[in-house]
CSV table of C-alpha atoms and ligand atoms in Angstrom, one decimal:
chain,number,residue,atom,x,y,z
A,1,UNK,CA,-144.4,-103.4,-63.5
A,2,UNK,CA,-141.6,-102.9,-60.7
A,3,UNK,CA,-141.5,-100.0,-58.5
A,4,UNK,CA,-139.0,-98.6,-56.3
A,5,UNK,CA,-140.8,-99.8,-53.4
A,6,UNK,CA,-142.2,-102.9,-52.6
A,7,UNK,CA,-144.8,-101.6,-49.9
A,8,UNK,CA,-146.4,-98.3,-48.4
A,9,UNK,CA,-147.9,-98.6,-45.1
A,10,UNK,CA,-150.4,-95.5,-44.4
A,11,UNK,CA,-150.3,-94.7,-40.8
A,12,UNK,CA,-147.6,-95.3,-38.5
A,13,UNK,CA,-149.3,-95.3,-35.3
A,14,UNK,CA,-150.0,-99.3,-33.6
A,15,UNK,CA,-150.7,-101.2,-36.4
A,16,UNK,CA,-149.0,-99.2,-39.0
A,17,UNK,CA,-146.0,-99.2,-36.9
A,18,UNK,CA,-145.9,-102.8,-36.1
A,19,UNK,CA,-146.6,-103.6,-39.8
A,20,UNK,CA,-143.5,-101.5,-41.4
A,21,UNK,CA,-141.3,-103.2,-38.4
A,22,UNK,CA,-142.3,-106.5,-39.8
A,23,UNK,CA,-142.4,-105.9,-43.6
A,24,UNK,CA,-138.6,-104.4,-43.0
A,25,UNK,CA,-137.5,-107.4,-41.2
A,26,UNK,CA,-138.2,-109.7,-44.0
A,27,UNK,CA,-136.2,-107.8,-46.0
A,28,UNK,CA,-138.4,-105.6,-48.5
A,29,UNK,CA,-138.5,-101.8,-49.6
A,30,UNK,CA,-141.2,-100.0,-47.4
A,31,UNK,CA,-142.2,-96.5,-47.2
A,32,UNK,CA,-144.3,-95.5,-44.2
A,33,UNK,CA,-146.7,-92.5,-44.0
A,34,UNK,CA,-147.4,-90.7,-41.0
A,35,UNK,CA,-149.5,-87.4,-41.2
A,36,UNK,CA,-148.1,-86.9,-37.3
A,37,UNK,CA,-145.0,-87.3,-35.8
A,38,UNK,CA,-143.5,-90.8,-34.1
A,39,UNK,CA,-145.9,-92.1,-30.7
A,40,UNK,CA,-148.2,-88.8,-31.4
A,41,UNK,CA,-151.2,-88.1,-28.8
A,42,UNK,CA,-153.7,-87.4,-31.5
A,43,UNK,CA,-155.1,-90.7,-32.3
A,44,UNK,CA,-155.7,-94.1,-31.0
A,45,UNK,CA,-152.5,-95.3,-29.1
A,46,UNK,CA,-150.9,-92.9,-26.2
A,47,UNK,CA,-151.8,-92.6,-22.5
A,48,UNK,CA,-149.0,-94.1,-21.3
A,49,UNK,CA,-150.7,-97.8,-20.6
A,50,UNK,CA,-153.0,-100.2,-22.2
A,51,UNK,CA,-154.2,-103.0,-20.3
A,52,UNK,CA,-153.2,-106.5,-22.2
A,53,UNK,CA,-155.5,-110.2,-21.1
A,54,UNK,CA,-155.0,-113.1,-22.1
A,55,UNK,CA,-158.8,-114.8,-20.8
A,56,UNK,CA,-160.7,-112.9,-23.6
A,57,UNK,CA,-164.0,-112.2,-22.6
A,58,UNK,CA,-164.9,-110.6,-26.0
A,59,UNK,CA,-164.2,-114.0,-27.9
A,60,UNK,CA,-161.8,-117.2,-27.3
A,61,UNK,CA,-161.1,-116.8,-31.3
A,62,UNK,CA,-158.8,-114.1,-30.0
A,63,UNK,CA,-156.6,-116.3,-27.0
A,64,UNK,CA,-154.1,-117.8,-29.8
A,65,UNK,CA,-153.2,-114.4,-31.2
A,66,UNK,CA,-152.8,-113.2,-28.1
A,67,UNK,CA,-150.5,-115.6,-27.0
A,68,UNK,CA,-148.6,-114.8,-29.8
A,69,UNK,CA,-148.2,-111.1,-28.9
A,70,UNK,CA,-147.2,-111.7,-25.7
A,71,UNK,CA,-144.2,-113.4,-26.9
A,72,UNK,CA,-143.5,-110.6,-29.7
A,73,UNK,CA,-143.7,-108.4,-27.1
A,74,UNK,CA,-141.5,-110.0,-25.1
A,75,UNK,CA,-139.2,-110.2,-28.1
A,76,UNK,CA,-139.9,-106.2,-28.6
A,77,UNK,CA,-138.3,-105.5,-25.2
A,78,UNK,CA,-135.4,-107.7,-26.4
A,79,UNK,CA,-134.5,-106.2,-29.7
A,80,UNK,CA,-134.9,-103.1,-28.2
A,81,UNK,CA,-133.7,-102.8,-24.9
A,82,UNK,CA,-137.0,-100.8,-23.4
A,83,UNK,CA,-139.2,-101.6,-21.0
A,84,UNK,CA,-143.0,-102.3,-22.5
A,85,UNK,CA,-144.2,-104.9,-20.7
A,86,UNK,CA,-145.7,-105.1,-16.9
A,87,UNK,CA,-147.5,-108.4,-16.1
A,88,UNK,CA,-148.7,-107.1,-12.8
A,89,UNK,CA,-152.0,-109.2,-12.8
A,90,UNK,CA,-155.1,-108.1,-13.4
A,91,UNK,CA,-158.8,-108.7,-12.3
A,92,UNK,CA,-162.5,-109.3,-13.9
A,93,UNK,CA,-164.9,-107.9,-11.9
A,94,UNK,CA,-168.5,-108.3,-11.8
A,95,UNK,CA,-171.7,-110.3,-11.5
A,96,UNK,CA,-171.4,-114.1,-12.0
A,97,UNK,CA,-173.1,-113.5,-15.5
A,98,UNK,CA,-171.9,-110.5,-16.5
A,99,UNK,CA,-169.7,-110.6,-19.8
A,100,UNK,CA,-166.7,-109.6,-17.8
A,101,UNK,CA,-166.8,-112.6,-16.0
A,102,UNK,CA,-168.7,-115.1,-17.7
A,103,UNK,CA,-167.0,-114.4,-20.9
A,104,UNK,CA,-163.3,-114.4,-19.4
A,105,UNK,CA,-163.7,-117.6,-17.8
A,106,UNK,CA,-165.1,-119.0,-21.4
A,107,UNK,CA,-161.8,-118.2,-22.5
A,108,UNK,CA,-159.8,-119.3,-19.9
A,109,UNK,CA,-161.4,-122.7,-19.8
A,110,UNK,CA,-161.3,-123.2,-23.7
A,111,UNK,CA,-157.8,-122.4,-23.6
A,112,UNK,CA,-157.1,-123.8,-20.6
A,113,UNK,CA,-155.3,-120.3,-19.4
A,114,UNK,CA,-154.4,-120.3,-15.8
A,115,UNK,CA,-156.6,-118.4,-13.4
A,116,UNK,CA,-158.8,-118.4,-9.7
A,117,UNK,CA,-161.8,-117.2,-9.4
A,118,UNK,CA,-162.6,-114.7,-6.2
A,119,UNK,CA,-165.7,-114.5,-4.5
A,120,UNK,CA,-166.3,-110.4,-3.2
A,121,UNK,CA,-164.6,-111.0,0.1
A,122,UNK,CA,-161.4,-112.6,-1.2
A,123,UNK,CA,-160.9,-109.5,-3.6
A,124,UNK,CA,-161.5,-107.0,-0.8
A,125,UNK,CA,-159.1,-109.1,1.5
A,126,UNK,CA,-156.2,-109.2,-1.8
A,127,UNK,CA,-156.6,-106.1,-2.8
A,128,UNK,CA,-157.5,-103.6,0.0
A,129,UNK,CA,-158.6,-100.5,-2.8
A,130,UNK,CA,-161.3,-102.4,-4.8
A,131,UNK,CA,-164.9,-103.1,-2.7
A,132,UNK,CA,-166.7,-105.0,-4.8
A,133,UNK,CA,-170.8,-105.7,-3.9
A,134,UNK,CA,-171.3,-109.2,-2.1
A,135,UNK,CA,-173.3,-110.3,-5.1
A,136,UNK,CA,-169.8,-109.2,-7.3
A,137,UNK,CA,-166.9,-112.3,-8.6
A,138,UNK,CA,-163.6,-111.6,-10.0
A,139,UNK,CA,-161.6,-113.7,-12.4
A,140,UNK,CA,-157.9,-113.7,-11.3
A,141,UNK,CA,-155.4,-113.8,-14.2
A,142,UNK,CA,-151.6,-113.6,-13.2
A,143,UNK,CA,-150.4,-113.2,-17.0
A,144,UNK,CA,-152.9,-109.7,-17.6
A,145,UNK,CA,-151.4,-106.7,-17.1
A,146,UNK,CA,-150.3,-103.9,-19.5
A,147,UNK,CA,-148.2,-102.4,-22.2
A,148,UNK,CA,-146.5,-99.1,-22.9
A,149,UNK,CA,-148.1,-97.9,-25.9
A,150,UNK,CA,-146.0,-95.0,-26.4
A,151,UNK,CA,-142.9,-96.9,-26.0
A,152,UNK,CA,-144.5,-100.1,-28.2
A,153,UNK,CA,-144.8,-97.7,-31.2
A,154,UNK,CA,-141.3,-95.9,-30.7
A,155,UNK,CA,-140.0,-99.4,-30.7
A,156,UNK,CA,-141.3,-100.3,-34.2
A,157,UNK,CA,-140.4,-97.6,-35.6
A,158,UNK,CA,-136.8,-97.8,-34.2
A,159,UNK,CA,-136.9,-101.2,-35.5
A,160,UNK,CA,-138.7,-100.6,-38.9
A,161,UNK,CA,-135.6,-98.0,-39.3
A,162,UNK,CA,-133.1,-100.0,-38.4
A,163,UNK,CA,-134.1,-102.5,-41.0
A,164,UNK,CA,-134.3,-100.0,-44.0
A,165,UNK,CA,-137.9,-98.8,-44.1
A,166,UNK,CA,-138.4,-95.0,-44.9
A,167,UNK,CA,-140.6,-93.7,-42.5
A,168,UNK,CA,-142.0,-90.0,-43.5
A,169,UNK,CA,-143.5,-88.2,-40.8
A,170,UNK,CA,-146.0,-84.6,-40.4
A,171,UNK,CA,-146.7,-86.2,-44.2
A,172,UNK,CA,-150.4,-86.6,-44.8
A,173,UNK,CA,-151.9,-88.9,-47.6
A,174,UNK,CA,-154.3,-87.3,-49.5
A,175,UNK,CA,-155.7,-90.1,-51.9
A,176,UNK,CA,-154.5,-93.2,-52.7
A,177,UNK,CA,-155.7,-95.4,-56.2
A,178,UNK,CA,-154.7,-98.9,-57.3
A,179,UNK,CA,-153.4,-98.9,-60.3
A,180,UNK,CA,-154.7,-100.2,-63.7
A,181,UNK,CA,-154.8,-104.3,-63.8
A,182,UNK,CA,-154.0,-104.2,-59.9
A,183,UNK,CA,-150.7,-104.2,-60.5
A,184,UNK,CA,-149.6,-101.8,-57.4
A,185,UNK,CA,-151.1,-98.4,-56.0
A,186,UNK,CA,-150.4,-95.4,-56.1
A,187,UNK,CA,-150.4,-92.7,-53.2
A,188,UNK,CA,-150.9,-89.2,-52.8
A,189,UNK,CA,-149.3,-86.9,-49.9
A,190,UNK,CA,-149.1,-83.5,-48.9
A,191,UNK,CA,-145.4,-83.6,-50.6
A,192,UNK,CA,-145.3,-86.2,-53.3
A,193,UNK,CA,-147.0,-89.1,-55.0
A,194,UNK,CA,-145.2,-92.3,-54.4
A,195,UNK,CA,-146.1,-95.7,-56.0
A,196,UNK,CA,-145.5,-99.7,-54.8
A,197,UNK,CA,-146.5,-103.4,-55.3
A,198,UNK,CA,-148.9,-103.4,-52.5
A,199,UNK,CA,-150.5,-100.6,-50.0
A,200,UNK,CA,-151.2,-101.5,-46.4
A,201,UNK,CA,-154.1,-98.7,-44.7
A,202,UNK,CA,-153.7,-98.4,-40.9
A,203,UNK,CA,-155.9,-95.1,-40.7
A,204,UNK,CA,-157.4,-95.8,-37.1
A,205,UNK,CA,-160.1,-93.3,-36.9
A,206,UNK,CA,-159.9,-92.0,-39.8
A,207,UNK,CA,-161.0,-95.1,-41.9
A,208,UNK,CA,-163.8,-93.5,-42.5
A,209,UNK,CA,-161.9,-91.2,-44.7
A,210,UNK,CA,-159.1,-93.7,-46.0
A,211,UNK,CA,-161.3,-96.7,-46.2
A,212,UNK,CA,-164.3,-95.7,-47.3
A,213,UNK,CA,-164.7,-98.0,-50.0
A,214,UNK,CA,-165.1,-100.9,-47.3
A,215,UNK,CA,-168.4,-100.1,-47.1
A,216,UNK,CA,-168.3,-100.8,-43.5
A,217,UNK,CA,-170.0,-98.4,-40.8
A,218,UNK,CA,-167.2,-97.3,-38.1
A,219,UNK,CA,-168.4,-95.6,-35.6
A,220,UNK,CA,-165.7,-92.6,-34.2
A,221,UNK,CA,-166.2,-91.8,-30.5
A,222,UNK,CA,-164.5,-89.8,-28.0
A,223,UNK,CA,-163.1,-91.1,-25.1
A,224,UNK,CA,-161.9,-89.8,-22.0
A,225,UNK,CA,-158.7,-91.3,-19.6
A,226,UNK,CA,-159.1,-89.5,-16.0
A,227,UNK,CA,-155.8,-89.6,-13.8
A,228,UNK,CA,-156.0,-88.9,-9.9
A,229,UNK,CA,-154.1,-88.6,-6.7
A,230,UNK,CA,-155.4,-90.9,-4.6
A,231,UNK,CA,-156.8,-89.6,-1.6
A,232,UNK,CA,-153.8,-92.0,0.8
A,233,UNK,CA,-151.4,-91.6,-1.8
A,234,UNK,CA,-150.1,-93.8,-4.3
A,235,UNK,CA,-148.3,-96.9,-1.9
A,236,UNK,CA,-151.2,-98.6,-2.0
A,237,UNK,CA,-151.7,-99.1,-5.9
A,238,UNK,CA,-148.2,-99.5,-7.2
A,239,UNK,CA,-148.2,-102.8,-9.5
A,240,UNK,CA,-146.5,-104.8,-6.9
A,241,UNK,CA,-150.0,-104.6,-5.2
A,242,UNK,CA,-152.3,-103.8,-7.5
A,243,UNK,CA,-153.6,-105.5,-10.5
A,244,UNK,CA,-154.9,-103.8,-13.7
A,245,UNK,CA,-158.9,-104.0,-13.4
A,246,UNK,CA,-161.8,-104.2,-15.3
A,247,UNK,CA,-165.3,-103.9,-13.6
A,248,UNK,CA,-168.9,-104.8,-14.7
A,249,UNK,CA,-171.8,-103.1,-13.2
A,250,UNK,CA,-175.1,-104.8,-13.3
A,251,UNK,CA,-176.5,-102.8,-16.1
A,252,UNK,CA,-173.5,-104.3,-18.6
A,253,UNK,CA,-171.8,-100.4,-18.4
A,254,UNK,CA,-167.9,-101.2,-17.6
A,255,UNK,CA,-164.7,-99.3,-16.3
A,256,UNK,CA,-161.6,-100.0,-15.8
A,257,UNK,CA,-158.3,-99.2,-13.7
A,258,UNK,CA,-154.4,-99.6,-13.6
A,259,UNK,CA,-151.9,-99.4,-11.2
A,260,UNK,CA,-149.5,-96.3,-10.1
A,261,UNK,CA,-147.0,-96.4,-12.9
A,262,UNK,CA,-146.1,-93.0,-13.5
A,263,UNK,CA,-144.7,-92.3,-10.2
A,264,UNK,CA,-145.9,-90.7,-6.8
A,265,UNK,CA,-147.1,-87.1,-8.7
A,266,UNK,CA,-148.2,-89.0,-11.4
A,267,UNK,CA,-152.0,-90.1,-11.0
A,268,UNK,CA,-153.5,-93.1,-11.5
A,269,UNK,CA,-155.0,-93.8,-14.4
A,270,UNK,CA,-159.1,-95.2,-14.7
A,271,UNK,CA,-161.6,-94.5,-17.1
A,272,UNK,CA,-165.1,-95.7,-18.7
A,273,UNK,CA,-165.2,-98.6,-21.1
A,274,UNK,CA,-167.6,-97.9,-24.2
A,275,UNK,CA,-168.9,-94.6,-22.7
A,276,UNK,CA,-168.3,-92.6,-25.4
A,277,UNK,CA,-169.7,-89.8,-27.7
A,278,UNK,CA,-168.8,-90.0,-31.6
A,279,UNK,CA,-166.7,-87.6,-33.1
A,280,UNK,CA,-164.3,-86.6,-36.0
A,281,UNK,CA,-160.9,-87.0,-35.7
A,282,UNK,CA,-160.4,-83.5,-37.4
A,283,UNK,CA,-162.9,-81.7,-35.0
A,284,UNK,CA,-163.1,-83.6,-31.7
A,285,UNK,CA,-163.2,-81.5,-28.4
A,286,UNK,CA,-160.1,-82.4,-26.9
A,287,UNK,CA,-161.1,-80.2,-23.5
A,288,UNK,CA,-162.7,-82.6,-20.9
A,289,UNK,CA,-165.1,-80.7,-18.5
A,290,UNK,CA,-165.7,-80.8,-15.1
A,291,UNK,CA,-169.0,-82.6,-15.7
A,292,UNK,CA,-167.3,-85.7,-17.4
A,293,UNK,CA,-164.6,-85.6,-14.0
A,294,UNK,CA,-167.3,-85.4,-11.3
A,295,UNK,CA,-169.1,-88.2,-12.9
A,296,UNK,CA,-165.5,-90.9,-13.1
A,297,UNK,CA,-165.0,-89.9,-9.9
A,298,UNK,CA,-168.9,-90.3,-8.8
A,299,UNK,CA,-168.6,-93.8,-10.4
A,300,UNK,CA,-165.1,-94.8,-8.7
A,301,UNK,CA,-166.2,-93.4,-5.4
A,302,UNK,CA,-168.1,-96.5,-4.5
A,303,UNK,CA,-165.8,-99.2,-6.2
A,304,UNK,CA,-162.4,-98.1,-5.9
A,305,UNK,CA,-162.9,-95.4,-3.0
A,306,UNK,CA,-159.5,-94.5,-2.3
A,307,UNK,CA,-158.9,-93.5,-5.9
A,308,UNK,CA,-160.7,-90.3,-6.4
A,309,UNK,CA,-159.0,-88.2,-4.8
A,310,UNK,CA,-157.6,-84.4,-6.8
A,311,UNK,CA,-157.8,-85.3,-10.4
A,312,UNK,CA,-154.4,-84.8,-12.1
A,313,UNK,CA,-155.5,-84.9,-15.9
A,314,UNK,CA,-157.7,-86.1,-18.4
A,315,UNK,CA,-157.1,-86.9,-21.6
A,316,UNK,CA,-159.0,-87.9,-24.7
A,317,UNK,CA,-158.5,-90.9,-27.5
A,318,UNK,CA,-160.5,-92.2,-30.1
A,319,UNK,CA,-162.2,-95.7,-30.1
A,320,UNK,CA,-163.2,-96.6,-34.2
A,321,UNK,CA,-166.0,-99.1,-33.2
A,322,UNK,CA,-167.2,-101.9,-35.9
A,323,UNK,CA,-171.2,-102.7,-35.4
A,324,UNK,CA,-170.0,-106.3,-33.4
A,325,UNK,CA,-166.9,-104.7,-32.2
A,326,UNK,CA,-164.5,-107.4,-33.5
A,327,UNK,CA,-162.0,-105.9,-35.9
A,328,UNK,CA,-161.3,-105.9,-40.1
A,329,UNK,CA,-158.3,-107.1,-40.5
A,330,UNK,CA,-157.6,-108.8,-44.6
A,331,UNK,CA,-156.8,-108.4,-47.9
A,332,UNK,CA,-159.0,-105.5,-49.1
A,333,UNK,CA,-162.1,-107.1,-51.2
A,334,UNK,CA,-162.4,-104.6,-53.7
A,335,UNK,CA,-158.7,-104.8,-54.2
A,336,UNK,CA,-157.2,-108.0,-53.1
A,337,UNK,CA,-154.4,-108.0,-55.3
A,338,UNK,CA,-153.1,-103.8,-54.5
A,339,UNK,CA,-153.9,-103.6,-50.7
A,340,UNK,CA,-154.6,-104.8,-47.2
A,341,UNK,CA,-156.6,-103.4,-44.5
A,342,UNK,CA,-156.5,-103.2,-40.7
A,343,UNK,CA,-158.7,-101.0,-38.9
A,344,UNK,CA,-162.2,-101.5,-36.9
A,345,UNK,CA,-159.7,-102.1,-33.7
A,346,UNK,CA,-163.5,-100.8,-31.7
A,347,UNK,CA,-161.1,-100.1,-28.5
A,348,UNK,CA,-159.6,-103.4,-27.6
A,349,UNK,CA,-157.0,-103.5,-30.5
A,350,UNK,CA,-153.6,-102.1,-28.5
A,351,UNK,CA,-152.7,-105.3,-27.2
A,352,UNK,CA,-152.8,-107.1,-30.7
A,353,UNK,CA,-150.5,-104.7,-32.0
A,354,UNK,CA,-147.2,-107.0,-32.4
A,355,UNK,CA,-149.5,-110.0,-34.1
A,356,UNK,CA,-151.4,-107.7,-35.9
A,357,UNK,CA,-148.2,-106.5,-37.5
A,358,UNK,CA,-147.2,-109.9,-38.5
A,359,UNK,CA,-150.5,-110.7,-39.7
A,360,UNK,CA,-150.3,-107.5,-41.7
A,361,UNK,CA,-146.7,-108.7,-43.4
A,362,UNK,CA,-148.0,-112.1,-44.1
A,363,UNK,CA,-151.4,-110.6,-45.8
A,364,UNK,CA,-149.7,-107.9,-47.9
A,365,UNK,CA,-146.4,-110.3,-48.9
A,366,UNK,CA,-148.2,-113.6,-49.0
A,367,UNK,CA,-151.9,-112.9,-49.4
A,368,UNK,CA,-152.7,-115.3,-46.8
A,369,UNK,CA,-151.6,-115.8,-42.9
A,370,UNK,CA,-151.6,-118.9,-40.6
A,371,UNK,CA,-153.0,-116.6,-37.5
A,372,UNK,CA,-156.9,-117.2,-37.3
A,373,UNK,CA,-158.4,-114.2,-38.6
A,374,UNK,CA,-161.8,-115.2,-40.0
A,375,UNK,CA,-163.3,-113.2,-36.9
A,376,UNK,CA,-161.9,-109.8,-38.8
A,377,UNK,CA,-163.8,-110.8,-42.0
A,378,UNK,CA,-164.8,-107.2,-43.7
A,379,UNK,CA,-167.5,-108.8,-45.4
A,380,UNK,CA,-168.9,-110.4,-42.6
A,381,UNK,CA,-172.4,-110.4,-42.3
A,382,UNK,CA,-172.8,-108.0,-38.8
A,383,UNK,CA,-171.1,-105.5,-40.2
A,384,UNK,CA,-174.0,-104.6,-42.3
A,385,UNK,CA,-176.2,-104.2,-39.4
A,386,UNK,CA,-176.6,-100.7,-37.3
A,387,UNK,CA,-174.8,-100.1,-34.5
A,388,UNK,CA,-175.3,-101.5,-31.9
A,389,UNK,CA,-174.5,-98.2,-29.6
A,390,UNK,CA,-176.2,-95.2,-30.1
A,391,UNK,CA,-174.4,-91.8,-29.0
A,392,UNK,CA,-175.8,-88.6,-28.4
A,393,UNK,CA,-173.9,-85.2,-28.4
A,394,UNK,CA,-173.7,-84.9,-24.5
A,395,UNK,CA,-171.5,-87.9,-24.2
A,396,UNK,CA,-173.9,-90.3,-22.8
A,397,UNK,CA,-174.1,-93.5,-24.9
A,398,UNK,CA,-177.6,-95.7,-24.8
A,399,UNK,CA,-177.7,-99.3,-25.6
B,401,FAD,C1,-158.7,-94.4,-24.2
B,401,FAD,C2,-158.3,-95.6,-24.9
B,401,FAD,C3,-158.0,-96.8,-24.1
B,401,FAD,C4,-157.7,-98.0,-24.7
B,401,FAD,N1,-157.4,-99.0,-23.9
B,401,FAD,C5,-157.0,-100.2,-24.5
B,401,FAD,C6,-156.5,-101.2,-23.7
B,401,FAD,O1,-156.4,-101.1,-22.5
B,401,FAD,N2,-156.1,-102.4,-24.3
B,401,FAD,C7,-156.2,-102.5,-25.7
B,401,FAD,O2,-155.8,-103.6,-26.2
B,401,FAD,N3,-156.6,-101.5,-26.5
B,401,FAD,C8,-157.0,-100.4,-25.9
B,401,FAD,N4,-157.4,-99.3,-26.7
B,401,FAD,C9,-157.5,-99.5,-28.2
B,401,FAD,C10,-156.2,-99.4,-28.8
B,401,FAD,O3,-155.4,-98.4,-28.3
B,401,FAD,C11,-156.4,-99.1,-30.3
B,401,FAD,O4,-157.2,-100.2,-30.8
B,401,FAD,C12,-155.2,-99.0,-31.1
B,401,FAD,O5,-154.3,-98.1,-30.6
B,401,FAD,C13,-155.5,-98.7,-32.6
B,401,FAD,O6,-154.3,-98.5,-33.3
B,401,FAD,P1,-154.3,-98.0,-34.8
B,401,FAD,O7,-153.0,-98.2,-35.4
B,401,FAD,O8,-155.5,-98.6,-35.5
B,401,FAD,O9,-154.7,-96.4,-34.6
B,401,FAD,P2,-153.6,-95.2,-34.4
B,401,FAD,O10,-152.6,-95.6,-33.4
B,401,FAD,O11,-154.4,-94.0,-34.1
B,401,FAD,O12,-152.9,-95.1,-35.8
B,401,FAD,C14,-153.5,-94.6,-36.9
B,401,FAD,C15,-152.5,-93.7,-37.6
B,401,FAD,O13,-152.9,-93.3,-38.9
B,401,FAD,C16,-152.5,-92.0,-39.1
B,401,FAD,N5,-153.2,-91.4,-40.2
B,401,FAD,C17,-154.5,-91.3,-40.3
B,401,FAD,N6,-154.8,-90.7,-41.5
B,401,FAD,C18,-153.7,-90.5,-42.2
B,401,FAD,C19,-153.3,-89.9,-43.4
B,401,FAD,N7,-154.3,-89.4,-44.2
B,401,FAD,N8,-152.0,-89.9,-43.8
B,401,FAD,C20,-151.1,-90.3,-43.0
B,401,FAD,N9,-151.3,-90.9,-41.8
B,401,FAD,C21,-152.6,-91.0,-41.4
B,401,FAD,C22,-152.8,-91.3,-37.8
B,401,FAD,O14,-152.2,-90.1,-37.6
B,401,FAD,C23,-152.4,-92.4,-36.8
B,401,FAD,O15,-151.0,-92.2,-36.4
B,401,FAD,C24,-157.7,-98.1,-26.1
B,401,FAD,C25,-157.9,-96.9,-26.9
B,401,FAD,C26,-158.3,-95.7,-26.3
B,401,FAD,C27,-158.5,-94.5,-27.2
């Protein structure tokens, strides 16, 4: 059967966005859905920075495809003409042991990624605003830094446009289906029912609504971004001195920081890693109290003391967590033919969002992509298992 459109990509915030910019550029008929407008606040990708890494402490499987999206997001920035892009440095704080550490240096070694590693006094002596304990190590990568998210997905979608894709915004799906024999889908919105060859799901947190046939168990939690004035101002942490951070406390709880890069009134951004509560994307409590403030700046107050000084804002996000935290990234098993899935992204996804959209365009055109993706198996075997976080409703989170 031929339909007017060769793919629909559900979603257009990172992934989505990144996917339809691909699919476009190698010249087929997409249709994007978007139940928000272009670089919207209500998901998964604003905030103004995400930190990127290349000495992956999570896994080395993810170093090559990191490589690659450095250089498609240097190739972003090209095509485009924005900025996106700040490779300002960034440190890995902790104890010799701890994951931050141990685990980056993994990487780095197996990959042979260039870095140094700091002993406490050598941090304190580079960068003034960070105290880590004596008993504390950094790993020192020049290439980390961070991205633009806002301007990463208004660049897609520029570019998705500019190849030909329809993009439909403030146009929720309702259902999609595959149709009989696998031969295409079709999808349901607020507006219309459109049909194509081959359906590509970016839902970010709400997978559990879009992808529930995956069987998998995401987990939706709230997290919080906390910007302040420094209490000397903000000279002292603009990214010519200051690297992106992220810091390991002995009990395996991490934060981390960025530099000043929203000017002199505009706060510096730091916030808890995996510290949060789960939620609904339809119902989450965007308000952040005074509690959750006086206990970021409780925290920073002995690591970074400068740094707490008025808070500025606070913001929330969503994190959709996978039980091993790696992501699902594939052909769809209960559909392999019809449609491809990427979702799971468990916090750490942002600065795979370039590769991720090639990977996307490979899977859906292809069936098949050259990037190593077995990690992002959905039928993996530790996706099965329970969580390994447990929330509760105050916002604590216990191992
Ligand atoms: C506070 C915070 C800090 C983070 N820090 C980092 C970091 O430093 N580095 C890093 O690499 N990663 C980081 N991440 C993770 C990263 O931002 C995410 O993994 C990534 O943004 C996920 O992208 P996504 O496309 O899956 O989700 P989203 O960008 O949220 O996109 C999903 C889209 O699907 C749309 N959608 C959902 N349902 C429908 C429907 N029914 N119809 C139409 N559209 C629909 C949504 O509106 C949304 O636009 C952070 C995340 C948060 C929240």
């Amino acid at each position: 059967m031929s339909h007017p459109r060769d793919v629909i990509v559900i979603g257009l915030g990172g992934m989505g966005s990144a996917a339809a910019c691909h699919l476009a550029a190698r010249g087929h008929r997409v249709l994007g859905l978007e139940r928000f407008g272009p670089a919207h606040n209500r998901g998964s990708s604003h905030g103004g920075s995400r930190m990127i890494r290349q000495s992956y402490f999570e896994d080395p499987g993810y170093v090559p495809l990191l490589l690659r999206s450095y250089d498609l997001f240097a190739k972003l920035e090209r095509d485009t003409g924005r900025s996106i892009a700040n490779l300002c440095g960034g440190v890995m704080v902790g104890r010799q042991d701890s994951q931050a550490v141990a685990g980056s240096l993994r990487s780095a070694r197996q990959w042979d990624l260039s870095h140094e590693m700091l002993d406490a006094a050598e941090v304190r002596r580079r960068f003034p605003t960070l105290t880590p304990a004596d008993d504390e190590v950094a790993l020192y990568e020049e290439r980390a830094g961070f991205v633009r998210p806002e301007a990463t997905v208004t660049a897609h979608v520029q570019l998705a446009q500019r190849a030909g894709a329809e993009l439909r915004f403030e146009e929720p799906v309702t259902r999609w289906e595959v149709l009989p024999g696998g031969r295409g889908v079709r999808v349901h919105t607020s507006d219309d029912v459109y049909t194509a060859g081959h359906l590509v799901v970016c839902p970010g947190a709400w997978a559990p609504r879009l992808l529930a046939d995956l069987g998998v168990g995401f987990a939706v939690e709230r997290q919080v971004m906390y910007w302040f004035h420094p209490l000397g101002g903000t000279a002292a942490f603009t990214p010519e001195h200051h690297p992106v951070y992220i810091w390991e406390d002995a009990d395996g709880a991490q934060f981390y920081g960025f530099p000043a890069i929203e000017g002199p009134e505009g706060g510096v951004k730091a916030a808890f890693f995996r510290k949060g509560s789960l939620c609904d994307p339809e119902t989450i409590d965007r308000t952040v109290s005074e509690a959750e403030a006086a206990a970021m700046a409780a925290h920073l107050r002995t690591r970074v003391p400068e740094l707490p000084g008025r808070l500025r804002k606070a913001v929330t996000c969503m994190y959709t967590t996978t039980p091993d935290e790696h992501f699902v990234l594939a052909r769809h098993p209960e559909h392999p033919d019809a449609v491809t899935v990427a979702c799971g992204f468990s916090g750490h996804g942002f600065k795979f969002v370039p590769v991720v959209g090639e990977i996307l365009a490979d899977l859906a055109l292809d069936g098949t992509t050259e990037h190593p993706i077995d990690l992002f198996d959905p039928l993996r075997e530790p996706l099965k298992a329970p969580h390994r976080q447990f929330a509760t409703p105050e916002g604590e989170t216990t191992p």
